[in-house]
Every structure is written in structure tokens, then in C-alpha cells.
mmCIF file of C-alpha atoms in Angstrom:
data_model
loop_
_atom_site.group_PDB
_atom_site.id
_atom_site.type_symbol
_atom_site.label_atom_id
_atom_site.label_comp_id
_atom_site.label_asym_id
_atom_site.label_seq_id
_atom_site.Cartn_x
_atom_site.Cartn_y
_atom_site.Cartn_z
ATOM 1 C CA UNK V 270 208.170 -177.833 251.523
ATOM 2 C CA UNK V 271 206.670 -178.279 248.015
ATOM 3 C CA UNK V 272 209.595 -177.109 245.189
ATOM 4 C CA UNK V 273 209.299 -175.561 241.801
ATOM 5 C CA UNK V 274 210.384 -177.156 238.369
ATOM 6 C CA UNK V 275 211.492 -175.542 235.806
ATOM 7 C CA UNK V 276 209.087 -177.589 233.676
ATOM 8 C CA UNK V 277 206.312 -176.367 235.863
ATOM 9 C CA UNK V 278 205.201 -179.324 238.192
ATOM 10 C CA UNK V 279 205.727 -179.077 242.059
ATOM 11 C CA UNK V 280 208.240 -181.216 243.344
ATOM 12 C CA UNK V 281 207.448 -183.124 246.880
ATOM 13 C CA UNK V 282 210.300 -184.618 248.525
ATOM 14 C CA UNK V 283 209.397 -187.925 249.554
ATOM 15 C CA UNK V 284 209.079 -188.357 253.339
ATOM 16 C CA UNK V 285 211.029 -190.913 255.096
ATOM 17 C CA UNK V 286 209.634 -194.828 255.387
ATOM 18 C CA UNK V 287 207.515 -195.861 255.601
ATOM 19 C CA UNK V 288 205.629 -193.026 254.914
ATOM 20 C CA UNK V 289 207.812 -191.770 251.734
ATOM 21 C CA UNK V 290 206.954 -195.028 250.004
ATOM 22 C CA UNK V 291 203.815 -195.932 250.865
ATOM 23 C CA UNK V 292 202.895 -192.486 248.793
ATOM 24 C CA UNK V 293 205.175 -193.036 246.262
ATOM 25 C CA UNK V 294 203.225 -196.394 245.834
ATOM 26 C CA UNK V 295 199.983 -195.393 246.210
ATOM 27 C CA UNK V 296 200.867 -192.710 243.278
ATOM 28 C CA UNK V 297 202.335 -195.815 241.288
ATOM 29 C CA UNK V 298 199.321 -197.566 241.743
ATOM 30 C CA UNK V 299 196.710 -194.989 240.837
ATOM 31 C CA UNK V 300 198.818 -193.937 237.840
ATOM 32 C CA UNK V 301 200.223 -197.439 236.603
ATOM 33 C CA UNK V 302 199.877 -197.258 233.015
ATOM 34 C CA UNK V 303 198.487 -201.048 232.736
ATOM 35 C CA UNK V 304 195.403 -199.751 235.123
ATOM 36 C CA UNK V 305 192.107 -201.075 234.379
ATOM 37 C CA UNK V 306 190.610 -200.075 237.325
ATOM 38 C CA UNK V 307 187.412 -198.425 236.694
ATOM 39 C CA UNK V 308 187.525 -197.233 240.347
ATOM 40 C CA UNK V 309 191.317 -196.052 240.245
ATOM 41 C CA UNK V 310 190.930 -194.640 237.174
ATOM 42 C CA UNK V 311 187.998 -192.384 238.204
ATOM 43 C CA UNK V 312 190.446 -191.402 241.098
ATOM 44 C CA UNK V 313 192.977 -189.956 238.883
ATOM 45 C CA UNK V 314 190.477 -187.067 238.381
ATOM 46 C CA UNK V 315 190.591 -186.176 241.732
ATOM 47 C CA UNK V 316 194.102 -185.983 242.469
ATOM 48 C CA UNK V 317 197.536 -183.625 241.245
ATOM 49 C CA UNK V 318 199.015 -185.241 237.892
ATOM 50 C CA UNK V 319 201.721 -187.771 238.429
ATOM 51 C CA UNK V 320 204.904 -187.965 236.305
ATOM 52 C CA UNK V 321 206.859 -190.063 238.317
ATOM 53 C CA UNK V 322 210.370 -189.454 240.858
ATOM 54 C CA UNK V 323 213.054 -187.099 240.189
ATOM 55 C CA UNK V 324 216.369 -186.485 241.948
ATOM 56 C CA UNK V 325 218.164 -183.566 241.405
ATOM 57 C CA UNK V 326 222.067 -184.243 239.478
ATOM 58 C CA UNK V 327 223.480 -182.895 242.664
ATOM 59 C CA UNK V 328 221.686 -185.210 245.526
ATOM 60 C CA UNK V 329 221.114 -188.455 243.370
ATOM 61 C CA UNK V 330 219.903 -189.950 246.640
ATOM 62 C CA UNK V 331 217.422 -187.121 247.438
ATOM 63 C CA UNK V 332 213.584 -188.174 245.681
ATOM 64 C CA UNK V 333 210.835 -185.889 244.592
ATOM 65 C CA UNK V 334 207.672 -186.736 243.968
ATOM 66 C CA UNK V 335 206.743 -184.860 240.803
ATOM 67 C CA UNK V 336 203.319 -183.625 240.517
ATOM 68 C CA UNK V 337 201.294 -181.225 238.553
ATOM 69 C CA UNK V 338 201.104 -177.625 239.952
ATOM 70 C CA UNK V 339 196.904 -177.026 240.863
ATOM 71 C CA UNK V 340 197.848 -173.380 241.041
ATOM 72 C CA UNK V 341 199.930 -173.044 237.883
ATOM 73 C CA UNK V 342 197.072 -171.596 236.013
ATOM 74 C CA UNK V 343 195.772 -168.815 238.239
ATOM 75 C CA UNK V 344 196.872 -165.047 238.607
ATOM 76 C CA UNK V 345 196.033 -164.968 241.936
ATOM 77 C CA UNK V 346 195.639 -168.164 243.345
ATOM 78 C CA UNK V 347 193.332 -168.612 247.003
ATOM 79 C CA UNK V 348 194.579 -171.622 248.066
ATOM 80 C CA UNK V 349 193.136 -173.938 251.764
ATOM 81 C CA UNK V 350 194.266 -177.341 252.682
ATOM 82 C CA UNK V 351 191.852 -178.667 254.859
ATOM 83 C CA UNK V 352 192.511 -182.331 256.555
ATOM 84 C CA UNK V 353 189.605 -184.820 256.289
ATOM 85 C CA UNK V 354 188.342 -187.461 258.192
ATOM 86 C CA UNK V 355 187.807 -188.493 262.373
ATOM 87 C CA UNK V 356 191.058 -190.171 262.380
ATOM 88 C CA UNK V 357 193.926 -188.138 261.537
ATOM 89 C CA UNK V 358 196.382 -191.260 262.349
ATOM 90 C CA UNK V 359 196.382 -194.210 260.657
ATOM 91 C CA UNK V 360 195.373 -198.242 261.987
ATOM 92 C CA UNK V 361 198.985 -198.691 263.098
ATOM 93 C CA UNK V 362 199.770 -195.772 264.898
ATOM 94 C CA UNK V 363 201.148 -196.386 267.956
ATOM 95 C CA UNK V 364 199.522 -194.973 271.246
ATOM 96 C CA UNK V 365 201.766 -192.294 271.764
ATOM 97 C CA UNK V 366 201.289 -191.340 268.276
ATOM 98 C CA UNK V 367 197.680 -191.333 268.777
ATOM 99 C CA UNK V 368 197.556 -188.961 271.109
ATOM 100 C CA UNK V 369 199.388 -186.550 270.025
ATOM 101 C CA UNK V 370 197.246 -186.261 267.230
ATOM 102 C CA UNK V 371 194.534 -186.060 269.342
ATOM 103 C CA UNK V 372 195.740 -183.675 271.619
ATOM 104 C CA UNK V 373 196.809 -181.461 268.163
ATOM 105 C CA UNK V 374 192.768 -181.321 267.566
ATOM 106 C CA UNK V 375 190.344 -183.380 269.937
ATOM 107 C CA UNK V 376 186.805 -182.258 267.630
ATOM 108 C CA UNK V 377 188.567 -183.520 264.677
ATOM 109 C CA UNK V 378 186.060 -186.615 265.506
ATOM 110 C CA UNK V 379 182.990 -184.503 265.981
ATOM 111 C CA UNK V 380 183.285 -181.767 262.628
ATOM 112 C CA UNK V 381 185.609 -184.608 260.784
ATOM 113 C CA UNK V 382 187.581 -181.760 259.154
ATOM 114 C CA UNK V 383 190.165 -179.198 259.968
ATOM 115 C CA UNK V 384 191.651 -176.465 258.095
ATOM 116 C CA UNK V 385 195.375 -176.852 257.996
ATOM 117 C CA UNK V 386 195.936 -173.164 256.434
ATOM 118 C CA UNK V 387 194.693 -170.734 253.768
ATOM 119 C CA UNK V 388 195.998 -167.569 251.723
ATOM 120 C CA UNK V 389 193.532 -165.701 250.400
ATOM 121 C CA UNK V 390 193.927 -162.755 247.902
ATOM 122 C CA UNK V 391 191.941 -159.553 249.175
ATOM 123 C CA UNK V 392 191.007 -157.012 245.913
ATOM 124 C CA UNK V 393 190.495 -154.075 247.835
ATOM 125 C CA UNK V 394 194.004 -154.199 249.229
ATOM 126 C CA UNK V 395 195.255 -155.934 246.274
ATOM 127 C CA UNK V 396 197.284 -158.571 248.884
ATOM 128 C CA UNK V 397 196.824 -162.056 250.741
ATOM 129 C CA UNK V 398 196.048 -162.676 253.967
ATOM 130 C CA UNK V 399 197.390 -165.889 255.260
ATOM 131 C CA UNK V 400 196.469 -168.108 258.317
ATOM 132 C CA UNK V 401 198.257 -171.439 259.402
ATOM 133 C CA UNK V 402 197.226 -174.382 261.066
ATOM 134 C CA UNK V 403 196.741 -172.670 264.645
ATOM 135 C CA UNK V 404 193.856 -170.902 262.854
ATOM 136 C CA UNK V 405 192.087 -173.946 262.116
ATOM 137 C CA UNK V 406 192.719 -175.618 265.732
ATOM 138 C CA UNK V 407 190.936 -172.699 267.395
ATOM 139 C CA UNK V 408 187.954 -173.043 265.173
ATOM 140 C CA UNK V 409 185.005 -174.849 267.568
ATOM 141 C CA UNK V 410 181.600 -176.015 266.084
ATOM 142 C CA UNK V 411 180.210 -172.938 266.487
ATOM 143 C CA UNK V 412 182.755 -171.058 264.636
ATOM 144 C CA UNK V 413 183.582 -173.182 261.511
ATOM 145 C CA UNK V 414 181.391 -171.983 259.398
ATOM 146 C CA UNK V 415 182.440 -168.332 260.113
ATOM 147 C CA UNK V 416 186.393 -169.936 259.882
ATOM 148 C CA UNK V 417 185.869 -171.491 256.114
ATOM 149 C CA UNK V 418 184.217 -168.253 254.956
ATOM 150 C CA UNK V 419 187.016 -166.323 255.319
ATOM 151 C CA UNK V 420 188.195 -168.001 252.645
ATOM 152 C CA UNK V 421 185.444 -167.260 250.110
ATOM 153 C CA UNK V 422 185.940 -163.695 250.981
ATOM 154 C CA UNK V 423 187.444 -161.121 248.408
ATOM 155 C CA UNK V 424 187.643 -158.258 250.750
ATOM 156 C CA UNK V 425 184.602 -156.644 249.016
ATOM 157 C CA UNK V 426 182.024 -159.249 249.383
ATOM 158 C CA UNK V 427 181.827 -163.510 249.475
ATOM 159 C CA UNK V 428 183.037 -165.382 246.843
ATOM 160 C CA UNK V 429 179.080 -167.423 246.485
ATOM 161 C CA UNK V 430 180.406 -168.440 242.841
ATOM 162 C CA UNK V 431 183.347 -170.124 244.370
ATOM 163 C CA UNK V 432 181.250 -171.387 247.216
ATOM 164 C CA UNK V 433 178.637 -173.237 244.726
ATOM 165 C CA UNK V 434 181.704 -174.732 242.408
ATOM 166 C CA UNK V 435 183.445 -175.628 245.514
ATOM 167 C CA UNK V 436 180.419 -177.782 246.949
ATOM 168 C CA UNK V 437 179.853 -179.500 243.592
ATOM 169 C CA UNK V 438 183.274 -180.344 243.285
ATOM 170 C CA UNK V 439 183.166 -182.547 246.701
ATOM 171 C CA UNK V 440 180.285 -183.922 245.863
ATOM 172 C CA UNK V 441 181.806 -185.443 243.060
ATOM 173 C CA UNK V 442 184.850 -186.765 245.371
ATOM 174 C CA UNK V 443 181.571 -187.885 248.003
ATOM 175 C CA UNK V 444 180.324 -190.061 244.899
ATOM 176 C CA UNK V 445 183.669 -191.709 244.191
ATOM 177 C CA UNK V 446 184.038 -192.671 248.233
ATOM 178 C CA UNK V 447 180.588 -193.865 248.542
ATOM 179 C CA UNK V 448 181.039 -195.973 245.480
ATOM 180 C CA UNK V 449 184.900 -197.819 246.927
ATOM 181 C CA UNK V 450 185.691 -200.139 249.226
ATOM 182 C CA UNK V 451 189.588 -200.752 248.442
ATOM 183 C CA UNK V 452 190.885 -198.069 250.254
ATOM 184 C CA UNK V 453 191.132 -196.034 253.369
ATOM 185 C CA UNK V 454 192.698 -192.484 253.524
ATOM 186 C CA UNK V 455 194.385 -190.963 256.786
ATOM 187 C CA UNK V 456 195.538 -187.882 257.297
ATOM 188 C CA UNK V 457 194.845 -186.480 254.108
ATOM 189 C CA UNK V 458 193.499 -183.419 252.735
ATOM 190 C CA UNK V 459 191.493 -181.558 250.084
ATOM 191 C CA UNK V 460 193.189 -178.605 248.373
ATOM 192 C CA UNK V 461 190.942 -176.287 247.489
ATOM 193 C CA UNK V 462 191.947 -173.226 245.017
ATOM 194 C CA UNK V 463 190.498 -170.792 242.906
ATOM 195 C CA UNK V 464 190.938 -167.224 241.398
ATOM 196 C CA UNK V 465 191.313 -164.698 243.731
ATOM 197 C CA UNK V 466 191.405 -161.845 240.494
ATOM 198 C CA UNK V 467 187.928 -161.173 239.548
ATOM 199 C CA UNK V 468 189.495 -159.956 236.798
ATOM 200 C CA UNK V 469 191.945 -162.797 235.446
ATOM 201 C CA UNK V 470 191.020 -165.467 233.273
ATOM 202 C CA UNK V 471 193.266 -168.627 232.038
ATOM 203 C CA UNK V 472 192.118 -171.274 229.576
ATOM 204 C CA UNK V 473 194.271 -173.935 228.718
ATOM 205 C CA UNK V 474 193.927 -176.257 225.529
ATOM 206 C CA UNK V 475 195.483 -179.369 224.510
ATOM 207 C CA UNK V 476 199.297 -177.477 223.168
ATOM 208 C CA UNK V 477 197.653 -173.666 223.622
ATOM 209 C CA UNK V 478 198.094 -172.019 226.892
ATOM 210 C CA UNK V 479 196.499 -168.453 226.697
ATOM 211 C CA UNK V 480 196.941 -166.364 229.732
ATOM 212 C CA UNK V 481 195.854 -162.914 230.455
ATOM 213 C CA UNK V 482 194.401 -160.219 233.040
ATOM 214 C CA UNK V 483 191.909 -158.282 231.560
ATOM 215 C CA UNK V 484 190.026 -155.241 232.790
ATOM 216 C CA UNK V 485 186.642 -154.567 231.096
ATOM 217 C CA UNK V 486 185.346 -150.548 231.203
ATOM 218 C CA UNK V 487 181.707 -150.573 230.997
ATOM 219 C CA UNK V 488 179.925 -149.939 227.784
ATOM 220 C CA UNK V 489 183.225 -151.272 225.711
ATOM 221 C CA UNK V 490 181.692 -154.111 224.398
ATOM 222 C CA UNK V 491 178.931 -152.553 222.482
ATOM 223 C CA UNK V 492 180.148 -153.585 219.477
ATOM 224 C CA UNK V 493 181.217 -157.586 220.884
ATOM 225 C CA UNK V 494 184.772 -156.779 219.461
ATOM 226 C CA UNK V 495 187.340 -155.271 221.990
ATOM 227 C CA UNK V 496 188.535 -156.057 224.908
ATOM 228 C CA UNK V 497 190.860 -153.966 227.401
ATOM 229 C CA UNK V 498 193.352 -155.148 229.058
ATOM 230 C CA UNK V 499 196.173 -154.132 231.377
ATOM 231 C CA UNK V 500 198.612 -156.721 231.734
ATOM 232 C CA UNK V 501 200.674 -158.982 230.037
ATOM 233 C CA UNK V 502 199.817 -161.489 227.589
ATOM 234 C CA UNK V 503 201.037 -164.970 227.193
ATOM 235 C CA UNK V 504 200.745 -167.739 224.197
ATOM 236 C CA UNK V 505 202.306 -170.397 223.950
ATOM 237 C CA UNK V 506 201.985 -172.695 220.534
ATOM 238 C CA UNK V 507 203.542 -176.253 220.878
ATOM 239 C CA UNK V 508 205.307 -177.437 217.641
ATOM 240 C CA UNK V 509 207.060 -180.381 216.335
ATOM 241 C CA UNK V 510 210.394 -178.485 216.933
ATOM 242 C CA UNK V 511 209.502 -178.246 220.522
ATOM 243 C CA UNK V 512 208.256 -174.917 222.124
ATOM 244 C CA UNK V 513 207.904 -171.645 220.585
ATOM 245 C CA UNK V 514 206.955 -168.712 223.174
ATOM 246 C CA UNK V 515 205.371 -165.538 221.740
ATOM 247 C CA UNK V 516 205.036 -162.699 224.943
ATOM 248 C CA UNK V 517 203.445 -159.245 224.683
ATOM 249 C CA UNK V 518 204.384 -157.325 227.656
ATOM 250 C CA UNK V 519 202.945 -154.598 229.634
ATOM 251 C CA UNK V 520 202.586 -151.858 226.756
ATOM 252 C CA UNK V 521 199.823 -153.748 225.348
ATOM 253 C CA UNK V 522 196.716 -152.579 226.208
ATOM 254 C CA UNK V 523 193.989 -153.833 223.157
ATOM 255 C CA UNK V 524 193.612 -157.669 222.415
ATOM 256 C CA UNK V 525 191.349 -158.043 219.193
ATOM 257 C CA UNK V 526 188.651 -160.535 219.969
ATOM 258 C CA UNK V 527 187.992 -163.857 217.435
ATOM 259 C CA UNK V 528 186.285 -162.840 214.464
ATOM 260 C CA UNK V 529 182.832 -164.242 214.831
ATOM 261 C CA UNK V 530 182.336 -166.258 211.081
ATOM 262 C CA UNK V 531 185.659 -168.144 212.721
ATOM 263 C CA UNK V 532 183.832 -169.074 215.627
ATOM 264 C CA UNK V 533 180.532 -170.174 213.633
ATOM 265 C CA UNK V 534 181.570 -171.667 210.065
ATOM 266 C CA UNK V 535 182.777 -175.406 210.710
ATOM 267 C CA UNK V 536 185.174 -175.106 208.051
ATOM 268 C CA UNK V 537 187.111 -172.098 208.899
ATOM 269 C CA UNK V 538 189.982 -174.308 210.084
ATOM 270 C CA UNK V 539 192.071 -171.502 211.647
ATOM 271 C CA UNK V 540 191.361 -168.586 214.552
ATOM 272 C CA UNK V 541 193.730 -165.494 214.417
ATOM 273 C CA UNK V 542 194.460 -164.185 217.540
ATOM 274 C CA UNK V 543 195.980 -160.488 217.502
ATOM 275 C CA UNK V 544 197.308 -158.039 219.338
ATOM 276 C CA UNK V 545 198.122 -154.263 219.140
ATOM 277 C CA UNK V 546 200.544 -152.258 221.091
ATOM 278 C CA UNK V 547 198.550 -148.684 221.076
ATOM 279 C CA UNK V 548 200.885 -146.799 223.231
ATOM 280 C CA UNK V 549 203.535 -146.420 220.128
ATOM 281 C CA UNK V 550 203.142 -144.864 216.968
ATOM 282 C CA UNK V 551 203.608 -147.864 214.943
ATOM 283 C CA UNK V 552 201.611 -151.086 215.399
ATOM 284 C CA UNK V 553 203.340 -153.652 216.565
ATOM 285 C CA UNK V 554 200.893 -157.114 215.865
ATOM 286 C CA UNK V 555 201.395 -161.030 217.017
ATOM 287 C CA UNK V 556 199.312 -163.719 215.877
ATOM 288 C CA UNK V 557 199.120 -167.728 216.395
ATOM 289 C CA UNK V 558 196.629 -169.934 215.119
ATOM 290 C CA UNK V 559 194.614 -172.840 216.243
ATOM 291 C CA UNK V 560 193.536 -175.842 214.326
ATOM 292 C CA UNK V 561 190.232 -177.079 214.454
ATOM 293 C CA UNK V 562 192.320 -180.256 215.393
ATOM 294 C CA UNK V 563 192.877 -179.677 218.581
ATOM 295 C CA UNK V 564 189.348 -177.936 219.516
ATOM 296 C CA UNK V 565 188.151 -180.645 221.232
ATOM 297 C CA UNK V 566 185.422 -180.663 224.077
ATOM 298 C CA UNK V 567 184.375 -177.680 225.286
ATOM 299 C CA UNK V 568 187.004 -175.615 223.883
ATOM 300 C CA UNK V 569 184.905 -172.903 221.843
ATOM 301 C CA UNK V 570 182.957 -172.472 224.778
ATOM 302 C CA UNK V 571 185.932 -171.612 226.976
ATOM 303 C CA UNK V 572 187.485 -169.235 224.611
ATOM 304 C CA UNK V 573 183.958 -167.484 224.796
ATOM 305 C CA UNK V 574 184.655 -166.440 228.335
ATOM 306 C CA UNK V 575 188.016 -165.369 227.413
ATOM 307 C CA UNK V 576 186.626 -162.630 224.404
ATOM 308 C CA UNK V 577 183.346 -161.740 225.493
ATOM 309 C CA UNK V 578 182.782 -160.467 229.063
ATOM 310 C CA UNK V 579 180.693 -163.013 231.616
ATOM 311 C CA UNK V 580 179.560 -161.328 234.963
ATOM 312 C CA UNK V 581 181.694 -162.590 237.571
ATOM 313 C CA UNK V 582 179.173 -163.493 239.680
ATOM 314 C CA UNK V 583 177.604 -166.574 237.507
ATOM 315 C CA UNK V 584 178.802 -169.549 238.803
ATOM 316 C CA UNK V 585 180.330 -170.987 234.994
ATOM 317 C CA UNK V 586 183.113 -168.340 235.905
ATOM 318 C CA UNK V 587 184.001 -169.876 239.304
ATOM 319 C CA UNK V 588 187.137 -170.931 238.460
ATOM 320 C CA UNK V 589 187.936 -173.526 240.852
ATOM 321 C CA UNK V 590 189.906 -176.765 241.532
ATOM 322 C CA UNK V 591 189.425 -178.877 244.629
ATOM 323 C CA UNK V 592 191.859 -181.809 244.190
ATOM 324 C CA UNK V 593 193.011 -184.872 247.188
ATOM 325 C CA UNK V 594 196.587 -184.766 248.376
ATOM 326 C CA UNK V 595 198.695 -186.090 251.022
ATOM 327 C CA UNK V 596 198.814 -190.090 250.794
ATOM 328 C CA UNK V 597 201.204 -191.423 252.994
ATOM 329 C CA UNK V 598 198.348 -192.953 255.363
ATOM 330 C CA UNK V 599 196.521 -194.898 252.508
ATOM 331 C CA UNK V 600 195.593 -198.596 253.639
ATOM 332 C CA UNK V 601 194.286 -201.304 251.451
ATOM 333 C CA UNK V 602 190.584 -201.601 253.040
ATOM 334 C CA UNK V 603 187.498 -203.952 252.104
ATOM 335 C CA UNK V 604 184.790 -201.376 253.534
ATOM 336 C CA UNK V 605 183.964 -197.749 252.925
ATOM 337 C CA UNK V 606 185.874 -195.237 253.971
ATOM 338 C CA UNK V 607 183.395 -194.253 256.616
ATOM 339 C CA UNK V 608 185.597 -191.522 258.986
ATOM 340 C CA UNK V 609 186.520 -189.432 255.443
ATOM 341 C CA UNK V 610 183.215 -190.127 254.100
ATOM 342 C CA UNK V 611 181.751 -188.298 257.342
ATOM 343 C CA UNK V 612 184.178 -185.176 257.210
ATOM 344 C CA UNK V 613 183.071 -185.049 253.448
ATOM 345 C CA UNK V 614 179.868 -184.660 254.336
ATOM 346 C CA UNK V 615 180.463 -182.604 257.389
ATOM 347 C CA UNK V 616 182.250 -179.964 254.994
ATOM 348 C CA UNK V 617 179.705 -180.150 252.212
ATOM 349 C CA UNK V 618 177.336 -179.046 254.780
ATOM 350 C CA UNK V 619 179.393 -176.397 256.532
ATOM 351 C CA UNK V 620 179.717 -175.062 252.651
ATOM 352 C CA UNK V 621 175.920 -175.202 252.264
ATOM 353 C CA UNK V 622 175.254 -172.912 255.054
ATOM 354 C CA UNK V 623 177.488 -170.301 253.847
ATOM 355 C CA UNK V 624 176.184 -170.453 250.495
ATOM 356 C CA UNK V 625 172.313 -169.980 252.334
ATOM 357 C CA UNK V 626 173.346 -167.591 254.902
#
């Protein structure tokens, strides 16, 4: 199984040859820091972070693959692996290996996808349902698209915001497959996750990690200045010292939003985040600031969502990550990757219809 880090990546112990190494290489490859590789490079936005092996102090001889954690950033992360491509075995499998993969799933050549697993967080229960990979072997043509939906679905109604991100997202990892010819992918899969918590938001900048669950009464952002919230808050401020970790815990229940001449006067080069504990007499207040430095990109724009309430329905708050893992069937190639290309598309129209219907 996939390990935690203290450091939070996700630690994947690497599988025995040749399949152990040919990931491990394929990860060295993508990620090599001499890469010029317009095509490799453009990759590396579709797949998990890599920082390289680790063995634990205890089992020298045991290796990790360390990778980034997709889920780290979500309060209530809805998580599917689904395996693409016709071929879930690779050029040199032997016969006997061929079949049994075949046996495992025989339409895996007609849809060109199946769905390994899911958990999916239900609101109106406030817990996860979870199905495994006999779920996905008993879905037929007919019920696939009924299968996948599950997975958009909160319990109160279909995720459509997730649904729309989602399908945009594999576009983009179409584009990059119709574009290569170097290499062929076997037997690997498309993680798709996104937040479950209609009412949890996360935005991560360059050294700032803000977390929080907020809860938003109607009418309480007349005045564009208050938020409510019910959980804890997290910041974290990087500094040259190392780490320094300011937590509010569950008594909070105000968070002060940005004061707007911060947000709109270029030379305000700081942003005061506070907080006030209302359930004691006195007022207990944190604050951390955030040079103009390192708002880069579409940082203002992010923090937006975070202060100022966005319906959840519009699809901007679709907080979603679809990212390719599971390499140890990668083969050099010199012509498209025509069996993943054709589950790709497969899926992207199976997500379509649910989005329509």
C-alpha cells in the first residue's frame, strides 16, 4: 500500500523487477533535472511530484518511491483510480499473463477503461462510501455511465462542477498523448480527486499554506467582511529559520476577511490575516503576513474564493485534480499511444453524458 511521510509525500514501495525499476526509471527520466524535453517536461504536469527514493533507517534495503500526496490538500478528499487503455498488459507479457488479465476484465478492449475503486464522501451522512475493484468489473457498457456517476454524487445531488473540471482536465492529458510518440503506457491509471466538503476550501501559495472549513449563514456577508467558520484553522509561514506553525483550534469561530485597500493598492506590500476567538471573554488574535513577493500568478484571485463566498455550484470552485500514476508498464514507443488514447476518449465521453443527462 501507499505510506505516509512525516514530511507529507506518499511513499510507494517499489515493486519487484523488473517492474520496481522500470518505474523508478521512468520517474528518473521524466524528472531528470538536465531534461530538455519539451514533451517530458509537459508530462511532469500530469503526474504526482517526484523527490526521489527513500529507505527507511531500519530496512536500508527496503525502497520507496517518494511522491507528492494529490490528496494532501483536501478536507474531504473523493478519490477513483480508474485503469486506462485496451491492453492492461504490457508487449512482453507472457500468454499466461495475458489472460489472466483478460479474464480479470474481457470489455476492457471495448470501453478502454475500468474503474479500479472509489471513496466518495456523502454530506448528508457526513461519511464515505467505498467500492473496490469488483465494482468496476461488473460495470457493462450499458452501466458505466451510471457506475462513474456515483462518484460525482454528494448524497444530495451530482457533483456537475466536478464533472465539467474533471472532463477538461483529461482533455488536457488527451492533448499531451495525441501530441507523443516516445512512449506507451500499460496498465496505468488516472487518479481522479476532488473535494467532497462543499464547504472546505484550501489554497496553497508558494511558502503559505492556508487551510480552513468554513460555513457561510446566509445574509452574513452583507457587509463583504466576515466570514463564519466552524473548524480549525491552519497557517503555516515558511522562514529562513525553517518552519514556524501558527494553529487556531476549534474555539474559533470568526476569521476577519483581507481588508479591501490591501487587496487593490499595488503598494500595500503586506496582507494581515486575523483571527478572533469569540467564545472567551478576552480576544485572543493571530496574524501572519504575506509579501507581495511571493503573490505570484493567480494568487489574489485564489485568496478571493477563500474571503468572499462563491456559489458552489460554478465550476471555478470545482476543486479538482486528475493526475497519471502507476508506471511500471511504460515502453519506449515510436507511434502514438493509440489503446490509452482510445480509453481517454472513451472516458471523456462517458463524462460528457453525465454532465448532459
Amino acid at each position: 500500500g501507499i505510506l505516509q511521510h512525516p514530511d507529507g509525500t506518499v511513499l510507494k514501495q517499489l515493486q519487484p523487477p523488473p517492474r520496481g525499476p522500470r518505474e523508478q526509471e521512468f520517474y528518473n527520466k521524466v524528472y531528470d533535472s538536465d531534461c530538455c524535453d519539451s514533451i517530458l517536461l509537459e508530462l511532469r504536469e500530469y503526474l504526482p511530484k517526484y523527490f526521489g527514493v527513500w529507505s527507511p533507517p531500519t530496512a536500508p534495503n527496503d525502497t520507496y518511491l517518494k511522491l507528492e500526496d494529490v490528496t494532501r490538500k483536501f478536507n474531504k478528499p473523493c478519490i477513483m483510480d480508474v485503469k486506462i487503455g485496451q491492453k492492461s498488459y504490457d508487449p512482453y507479457a507472457s500468454a499466461e499473463k495475458i489472460q489472466q488479465q483478460v479474464s480479470k476484465y474481457p470489455l476492457m478492449e471495448e470501453i478502454g477503461f475500468l474503474v479500479l475503486g472509489m471513496r466518495v464522501y456523502h454530506v448528508s451522512s457526513d461519511s464515505y462510501e467505498t467500492q473496490n475493484q469488483h465494482y468496476g468489473r461488473s460495470l457493462t457498457k450499458e452501466t458505466v455511465k451510471d457506475g462513474i456517476s456515483k462518484f460525482f454524487h454528494s448524497g444530495y445531488c451530482l457533483r456537475k462542477d466536478v464533472v465539467a473540471a474533471s472532463i477538461q482536465k483529461v482533455e488536457k492529458i488527451l492533448e499531451w498523448f495525441e501530441g507523443q510518440t516516445q512512449l506507451n503506457f500499460y496498465a496505468s491509471s488516472l487518479l481522479f480527486v476532488y473535494e467532497g466538503s462543499c464547504q472546505a476550501t484550501t489554497v496553497r501559495l508558494s511558502d503559505v499554506t492556508l487551510a480552513e472549513k468554513r460555513r457561510v449563514p446566509k445574509g452574513l456577508l452583507s457587509g463583504g467582511d466576515v466570514l463564519e467558520y466552524n473548524n480549525n484553522i491552519h497557517v503555516i509561514n515558511s522562514t529562513e529559520n525553517g518552519k514556524i506553525e501558527a494553529s487556531v483550534s476549534k474555539g474559533l469561530s470568526k476569521f476577519y476577511a483581507l481588508h479591501k485597500k490591501a487587496c487593490s493598492k499595488r503598494h500595500h506590500s503586506q496582507l494581515s490575516l486575523k483571527v478572533e476567538n469569540s467564545e472567551q471573554d478576552n480576544v485572543w488574535k493571530s496574524s501572519t503576513c504575506i509579501t507581495q513577493e511571493h503573490l505570484n500568478g493567480n494568487v489574489l484571485p485564489q485568496l478571493e474564493k477563500v474571503f468572499y463566498h462563491m456559489p458552489a455550484e460554478t465550476k471555478e470552485s470545482a476543486n479538482v485534480e486528475v493526475r497519471m500514476i502507476d508506471f511500471a508498464h511504460v515502453f519506449p514507443s515510436n507511434t502514438k499511444d493509440e489503446g490509452y488514447i482510445y480509453g481517454l476518449k472513451n472516458l471523456i465521453t462517458v463524462l460528457q453524458n453525465i454532465l448532459d443527462n
